[in-house]
Coordinates of C-alpha atoms in Angstrom, one line a residue:
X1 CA 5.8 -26.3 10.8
X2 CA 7.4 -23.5 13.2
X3 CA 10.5 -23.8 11.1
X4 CA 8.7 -22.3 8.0
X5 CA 8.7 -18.4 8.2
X6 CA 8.4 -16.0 4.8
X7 CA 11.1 -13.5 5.4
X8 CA 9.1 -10.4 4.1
X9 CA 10.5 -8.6 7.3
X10 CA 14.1 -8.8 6.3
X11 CA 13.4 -7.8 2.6
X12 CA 11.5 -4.8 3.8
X13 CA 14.5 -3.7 6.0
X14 CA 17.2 -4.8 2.9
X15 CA 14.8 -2.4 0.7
X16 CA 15.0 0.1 3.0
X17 CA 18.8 0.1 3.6
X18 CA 18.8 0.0 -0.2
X19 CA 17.1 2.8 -0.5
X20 CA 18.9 4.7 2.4
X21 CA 22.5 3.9 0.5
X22 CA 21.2 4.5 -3.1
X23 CA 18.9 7.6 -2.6
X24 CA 20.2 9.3 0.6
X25 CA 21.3 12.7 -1.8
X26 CA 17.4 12.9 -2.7
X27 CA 16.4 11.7 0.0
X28 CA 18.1 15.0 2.1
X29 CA 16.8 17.1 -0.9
X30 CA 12.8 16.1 -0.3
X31 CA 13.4 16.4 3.6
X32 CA 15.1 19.8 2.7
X33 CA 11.9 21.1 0.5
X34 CA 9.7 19.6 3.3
X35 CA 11.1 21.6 6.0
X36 CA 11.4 24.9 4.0
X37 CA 7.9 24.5 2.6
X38 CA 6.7 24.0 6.1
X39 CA 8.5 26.8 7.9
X40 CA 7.6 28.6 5.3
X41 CA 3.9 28.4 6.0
X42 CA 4.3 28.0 9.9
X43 CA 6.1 31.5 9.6
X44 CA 2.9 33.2 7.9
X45 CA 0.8 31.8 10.8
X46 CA 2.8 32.4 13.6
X47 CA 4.4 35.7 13.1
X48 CA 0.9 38.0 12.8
X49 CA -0.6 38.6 16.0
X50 CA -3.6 36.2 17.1
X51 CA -6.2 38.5 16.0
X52 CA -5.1 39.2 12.8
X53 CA -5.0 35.5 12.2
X54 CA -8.2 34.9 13.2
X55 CA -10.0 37.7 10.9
X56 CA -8.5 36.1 8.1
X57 CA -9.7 32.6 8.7
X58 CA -13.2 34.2 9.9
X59 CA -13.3 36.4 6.5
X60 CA -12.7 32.9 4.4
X61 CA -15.4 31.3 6.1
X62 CA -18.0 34.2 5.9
X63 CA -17.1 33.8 2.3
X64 CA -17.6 30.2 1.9
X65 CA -21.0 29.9 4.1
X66 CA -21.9 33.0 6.1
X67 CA -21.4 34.8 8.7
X68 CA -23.2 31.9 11.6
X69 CA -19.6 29.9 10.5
X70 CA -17.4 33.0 10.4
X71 CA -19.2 33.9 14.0
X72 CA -18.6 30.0 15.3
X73 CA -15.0 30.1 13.7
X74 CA -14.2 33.3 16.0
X75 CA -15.1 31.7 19.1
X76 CA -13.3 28.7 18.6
X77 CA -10.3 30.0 18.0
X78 CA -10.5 32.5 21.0
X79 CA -11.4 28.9 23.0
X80 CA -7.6 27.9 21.7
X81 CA -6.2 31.5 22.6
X82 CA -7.8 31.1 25.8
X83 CA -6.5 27.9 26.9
X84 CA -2.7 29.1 25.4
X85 CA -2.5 26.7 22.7
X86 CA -2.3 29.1 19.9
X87 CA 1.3 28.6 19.1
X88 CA 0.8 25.1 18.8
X89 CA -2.2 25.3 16.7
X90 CA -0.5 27.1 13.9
X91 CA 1.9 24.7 14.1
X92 CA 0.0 21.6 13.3
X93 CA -2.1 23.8 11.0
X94 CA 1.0 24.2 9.0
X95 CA 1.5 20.9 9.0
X96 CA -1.8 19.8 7.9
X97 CA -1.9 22.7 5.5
X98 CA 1.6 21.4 3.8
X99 CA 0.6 17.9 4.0
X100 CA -2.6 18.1 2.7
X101 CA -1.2 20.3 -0.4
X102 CA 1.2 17.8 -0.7
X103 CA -1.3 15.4 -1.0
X104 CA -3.9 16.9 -3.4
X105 CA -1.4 17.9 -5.4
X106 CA -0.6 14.1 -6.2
X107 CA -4.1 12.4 -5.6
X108 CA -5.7 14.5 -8.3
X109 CA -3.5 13.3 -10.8
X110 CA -3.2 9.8 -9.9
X111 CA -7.5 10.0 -9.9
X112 CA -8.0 11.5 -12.9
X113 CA -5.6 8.8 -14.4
X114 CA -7.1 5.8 -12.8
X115 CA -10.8 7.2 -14.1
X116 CA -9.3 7.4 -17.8
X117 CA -6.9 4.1 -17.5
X118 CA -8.4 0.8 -16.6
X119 CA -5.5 -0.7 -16.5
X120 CA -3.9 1.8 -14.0
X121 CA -7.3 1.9 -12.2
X122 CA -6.6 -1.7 -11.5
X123 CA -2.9 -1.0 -10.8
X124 CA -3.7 1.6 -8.0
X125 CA -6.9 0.4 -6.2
X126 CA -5.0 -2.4 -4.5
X127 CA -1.9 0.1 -3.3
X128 CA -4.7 2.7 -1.8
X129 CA -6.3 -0.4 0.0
X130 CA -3.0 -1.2 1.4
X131 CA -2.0 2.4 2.4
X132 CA -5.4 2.8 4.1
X133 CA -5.4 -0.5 6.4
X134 CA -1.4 0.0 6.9
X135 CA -1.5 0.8 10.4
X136 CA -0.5 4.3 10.1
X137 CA 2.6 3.9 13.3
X138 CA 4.5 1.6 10.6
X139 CA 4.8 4.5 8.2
X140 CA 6.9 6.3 11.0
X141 CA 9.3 3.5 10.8
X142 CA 11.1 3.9 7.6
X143 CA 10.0 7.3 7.8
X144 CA 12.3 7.8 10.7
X145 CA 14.9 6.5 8.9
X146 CA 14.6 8.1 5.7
X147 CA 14.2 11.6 6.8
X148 CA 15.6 11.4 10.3
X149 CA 13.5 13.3 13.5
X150 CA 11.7 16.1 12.6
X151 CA 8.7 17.2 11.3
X152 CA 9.5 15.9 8.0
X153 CA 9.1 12.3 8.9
X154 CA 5.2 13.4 10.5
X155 CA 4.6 15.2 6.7
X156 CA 5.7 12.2 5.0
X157 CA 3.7 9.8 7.0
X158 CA 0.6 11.5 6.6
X159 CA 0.7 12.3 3.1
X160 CA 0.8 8.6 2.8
X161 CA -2.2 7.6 5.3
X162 CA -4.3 11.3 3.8
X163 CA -3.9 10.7 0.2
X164 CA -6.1 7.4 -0.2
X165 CA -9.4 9.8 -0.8
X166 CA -8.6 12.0 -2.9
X167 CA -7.3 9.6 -5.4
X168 CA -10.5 7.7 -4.7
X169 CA -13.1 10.4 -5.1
X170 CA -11.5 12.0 -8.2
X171 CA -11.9 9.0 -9.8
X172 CA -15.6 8.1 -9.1
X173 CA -16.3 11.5 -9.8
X174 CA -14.6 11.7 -12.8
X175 CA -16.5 8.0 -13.7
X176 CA -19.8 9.5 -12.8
X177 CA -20.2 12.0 -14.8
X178 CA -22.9 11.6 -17.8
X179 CA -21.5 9.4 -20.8
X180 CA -23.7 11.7 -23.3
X181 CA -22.2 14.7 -22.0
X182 CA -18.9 13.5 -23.1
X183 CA -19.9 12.1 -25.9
X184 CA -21.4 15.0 -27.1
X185 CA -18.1 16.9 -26.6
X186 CA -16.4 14.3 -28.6
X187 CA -19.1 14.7 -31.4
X188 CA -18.6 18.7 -31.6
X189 CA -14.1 17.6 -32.4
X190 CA -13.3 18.8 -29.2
X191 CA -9.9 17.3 -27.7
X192 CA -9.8 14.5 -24.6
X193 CA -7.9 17.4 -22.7
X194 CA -10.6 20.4 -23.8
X195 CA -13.3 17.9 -22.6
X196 CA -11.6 16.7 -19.2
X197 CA -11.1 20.6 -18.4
X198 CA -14.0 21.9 -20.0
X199 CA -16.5 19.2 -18.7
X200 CA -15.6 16.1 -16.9
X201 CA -13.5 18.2 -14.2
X202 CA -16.0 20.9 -13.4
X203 CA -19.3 18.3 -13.1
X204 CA -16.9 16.5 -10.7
X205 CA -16.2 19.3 -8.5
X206 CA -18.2 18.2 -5.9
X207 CA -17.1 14.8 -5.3
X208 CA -13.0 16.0 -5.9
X209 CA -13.9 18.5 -3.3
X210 CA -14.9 16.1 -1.2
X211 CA -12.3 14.1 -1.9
X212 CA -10.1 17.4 -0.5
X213 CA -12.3 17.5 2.4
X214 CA -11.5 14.1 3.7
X215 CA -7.6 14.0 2.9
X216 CA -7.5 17.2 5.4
X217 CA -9.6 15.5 7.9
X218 CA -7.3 12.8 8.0
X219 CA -4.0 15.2 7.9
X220 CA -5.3 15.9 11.3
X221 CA -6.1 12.6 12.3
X222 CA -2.1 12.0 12.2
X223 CA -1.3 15.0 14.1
X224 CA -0.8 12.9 17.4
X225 CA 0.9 10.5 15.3
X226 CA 3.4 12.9 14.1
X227 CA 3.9 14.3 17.4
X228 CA 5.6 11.3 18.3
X229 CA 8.5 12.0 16.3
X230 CA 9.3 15.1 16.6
X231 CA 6.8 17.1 14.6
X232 CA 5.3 19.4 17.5
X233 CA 2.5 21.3 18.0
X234 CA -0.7 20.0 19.7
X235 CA 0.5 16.4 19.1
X236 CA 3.3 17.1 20.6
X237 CA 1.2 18.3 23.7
X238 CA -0.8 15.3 23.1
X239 CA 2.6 12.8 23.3
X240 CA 3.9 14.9 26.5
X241 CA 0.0 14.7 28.3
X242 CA 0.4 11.3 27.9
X243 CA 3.9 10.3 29.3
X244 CA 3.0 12.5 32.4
X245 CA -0.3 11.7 32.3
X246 CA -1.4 15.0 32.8
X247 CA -5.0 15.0 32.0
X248 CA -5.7 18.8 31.9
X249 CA -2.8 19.3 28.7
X250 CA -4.2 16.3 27.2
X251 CA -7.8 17.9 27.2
X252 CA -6.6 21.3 26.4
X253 CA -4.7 19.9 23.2
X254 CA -7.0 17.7 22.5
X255 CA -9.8 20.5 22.4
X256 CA -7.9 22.6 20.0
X257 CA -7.6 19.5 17.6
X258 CA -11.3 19.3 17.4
X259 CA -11.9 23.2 17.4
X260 CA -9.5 23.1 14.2
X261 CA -11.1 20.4 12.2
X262 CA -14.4 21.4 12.6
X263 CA -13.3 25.1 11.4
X264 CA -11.4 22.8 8.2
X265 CA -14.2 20.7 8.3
X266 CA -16.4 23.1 7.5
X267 CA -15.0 25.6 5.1
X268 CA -13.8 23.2 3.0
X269 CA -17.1 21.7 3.2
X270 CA -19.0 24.6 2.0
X271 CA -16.9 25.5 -0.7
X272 CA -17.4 21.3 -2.0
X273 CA -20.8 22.4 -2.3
X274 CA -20.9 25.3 -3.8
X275 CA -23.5 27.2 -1.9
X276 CA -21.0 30.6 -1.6
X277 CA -23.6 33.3 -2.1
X278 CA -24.7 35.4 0.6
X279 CA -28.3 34.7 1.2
X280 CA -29.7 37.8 0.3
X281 CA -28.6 37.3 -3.2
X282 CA -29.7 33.8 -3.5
X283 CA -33.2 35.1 -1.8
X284 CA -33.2 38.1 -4.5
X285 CA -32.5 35.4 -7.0
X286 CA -35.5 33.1 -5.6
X287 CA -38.0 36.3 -5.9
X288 CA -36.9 37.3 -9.4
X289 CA -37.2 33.6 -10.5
X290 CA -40.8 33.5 -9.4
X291 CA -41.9 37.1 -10.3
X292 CA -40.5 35.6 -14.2
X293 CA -42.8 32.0 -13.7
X294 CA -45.9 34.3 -12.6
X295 CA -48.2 35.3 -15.5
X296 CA -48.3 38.6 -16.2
X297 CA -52.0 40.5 -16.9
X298 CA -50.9 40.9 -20.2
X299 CA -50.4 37.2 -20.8
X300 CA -53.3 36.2 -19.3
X301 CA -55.9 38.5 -21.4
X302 CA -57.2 37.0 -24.7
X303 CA -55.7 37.9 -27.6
X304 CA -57.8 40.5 -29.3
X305 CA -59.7 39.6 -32.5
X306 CA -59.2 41.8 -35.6
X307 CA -62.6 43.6 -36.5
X308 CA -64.0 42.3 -39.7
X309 CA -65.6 44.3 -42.4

C-alpha cells in the first residue's frame, strides 16, 4: 500500500517547466508590464511630500463619508509618518492598489459571465473554491519561477488569492436582481447589453462594490506574504521583524498595515453604499420631503360649494 503514490507533484512541476520553456517570451513581457505599472503608481505616491499625500487621500474620503473619516484618515496616517514607515506604506499601497486593479479588472468580467452562463457558472465556482483554500505560500512557488524575485511574483500571487470575491459577488448580484425588472426591459426591445448596462449593472452596484471591497482587503492580507519574496514595503519590515525578532519593527509595520486597511476599508466601503452626500444636503432633503407630505391649509379646507339660485 506505501508503494501506491499519484504523481500529481511531478506533473505540476513538468507543467510548470512546460510553461517556463514554452511561454518564457510572455512570460518576461507580463512581469515587464507588472513592474512598469507598479513603479508607475509607487512613483505618484512616493515622490509628493507626506502631506500632500495625505490631503488627497483625506479629500477622497471627506467625499465618500464625511469629514469624522477624512479627520480619522489624517491621524492615521500621521501615526505611520510618526513611526517612519511612510516610505514603506506607499509601497505596499502601490502594490495593493496595482493588484487590486489587476484583479477587478478580471473578476468583473468573469462574474458577470458566470451570472449570464450556467454552464460557465458551473465551470468557474469549483476553480474560485480551489484558489481560495490554496494555501496562498504555494502560489509563491511557481510564481518565483515564472517571474523571478521581485515584486512581480507578490502582484501575481495576490491577484490570484484577491480575486475569488469579486468574481463571487458580481455574480450574486448580478443573479439578484429583480426578474421583472429585466423582463420588462426585454418587453420594451431593448438589447441584453442595453439591459446589463442600463439595469442589471447599476441595481448590482452594491454587492459588485462589495465585491471590490473585499478583493482589496485581501490584497493586503498578502502583503507579508509578498514580502517574502522580494516585494518590500511593510511586508518586507514584517519578514525582517521576524528573522531578527525584533518586536518593536514588527509592531510598527504591523500598525501601519492595519492603519491602511481600515482607511481602504473604509472609503471603499462608503462609496459601496452610496451614502456620498454631505449631511446637510441629505438633512435639507429630509425637511423638504416632509414640508411636501404635510397638508397644506389650503388642502385641508372644504371645498367651497357653488351658490345656487
Amino acid at each position: 500500500m506505501n508503494e501506491f503514490r499519484l504523481p500529481l507533484g511531478e506533473l505540476a512541476e513538468g507543467a510548470i517547466d512546460v510553461l517556463t520553456e514554452v511561454l518564457d517570451g510572455l512570460f518576461d513581457v507580463i512581469r515587464a508590464i507588472f513592474a512598469g505599472f507598479y513603479d508607475l503608481v509607487d512613483l505618484v505616491l512616493s515622490t509628493p511630500p507626506f502631506w500632500a499625500v495625505i490631503l488627497v487621500i483625506a479629500a477622497l474620503a471627506w467625499f465618500a463619508k464625511g469629514w469624522k473619516l477624512a479627520a480619522g484618515t489624517v491621524v492615521g496616517l500621521l501615526v505611520i509618518v510618526g513611526v517612519d514607515q511612510w516610505e514603506n506604506a506607499m509601497d505596499t499601497l502601490a502594490l495593493v492598489l496595482v493588484s487590486s486593479t489587476i484583479a477587478v479588472v478580471v473578476a468583473i468580467p468573469l462574474g458577470i459571465l458566470a451570472a449570464r452562463n450556467d454552464v460557465a457558472s458551473r465551470v468557474i465556482r469549483p476553480i474560485l473554491d480551489f484558489m481560495q483554500t490554496m494555501p496562498a505560500f504555494v502560489y509563491l512557488i511557481p510564481a518565483l519561477i515564472l517571474f523571478r524575485v521581485g515584486v512581480v511574483p507578490g502582484i501575481v500571487a495576490t491577484i490570484v488569492f484577491a480575486m475569488a470575491p469579486g468574481v463571487r459577488l458580481t455574480e450574486l448580484g448580478i443573479r439578484g436582481v429583480d426578474r421583472e425588472v429585466v423582463e420588462a426591459g426585454h418587453a420594451f426591445g431593448s438589447s441584453p447589453w442595453r439591459i446589463l448596462r442600463q439595469v442589471q449593472l447599476p441595481l448590482a452596484m452594491p454587492s459588485i462594490m462589495a465585491g471590490v471591497n473585499q478583493v482589496i482587503m485581501l490584497s493586503l492580507s498578502m502583503v507579508v506574504i509578498a514580502g517574502m519574496v522580494g516585494a518590500g514595503g511593510l511586508g518586507g519590515d514584517v519578514v525582517q521583524s521576524l528573522t531578527r525578532i525584533d518586536v518593536g519593527l514588527g509592531f510598527e509595520a504591523g500598525l501601519s498595515v492595519v492603519i491602511l486597511a481600515i482607511v481602504l476599508d473604509r472609503i471603499t466601503g462608503a462609496f459601496g453604499s452610496g451614502d456620498r452626500r454631505p449631511r446637510r444636503t441629505r438633512r435639507a432633503d429630509g425637511a423638504s420631503a416632509r414640508r411636501t407630505d404635510e397638508p397644506s391649509a389650503s388642502s385641508e379646507r372644504e371645498p367651497e360649494l357653488a351658490p345656487t339660485t
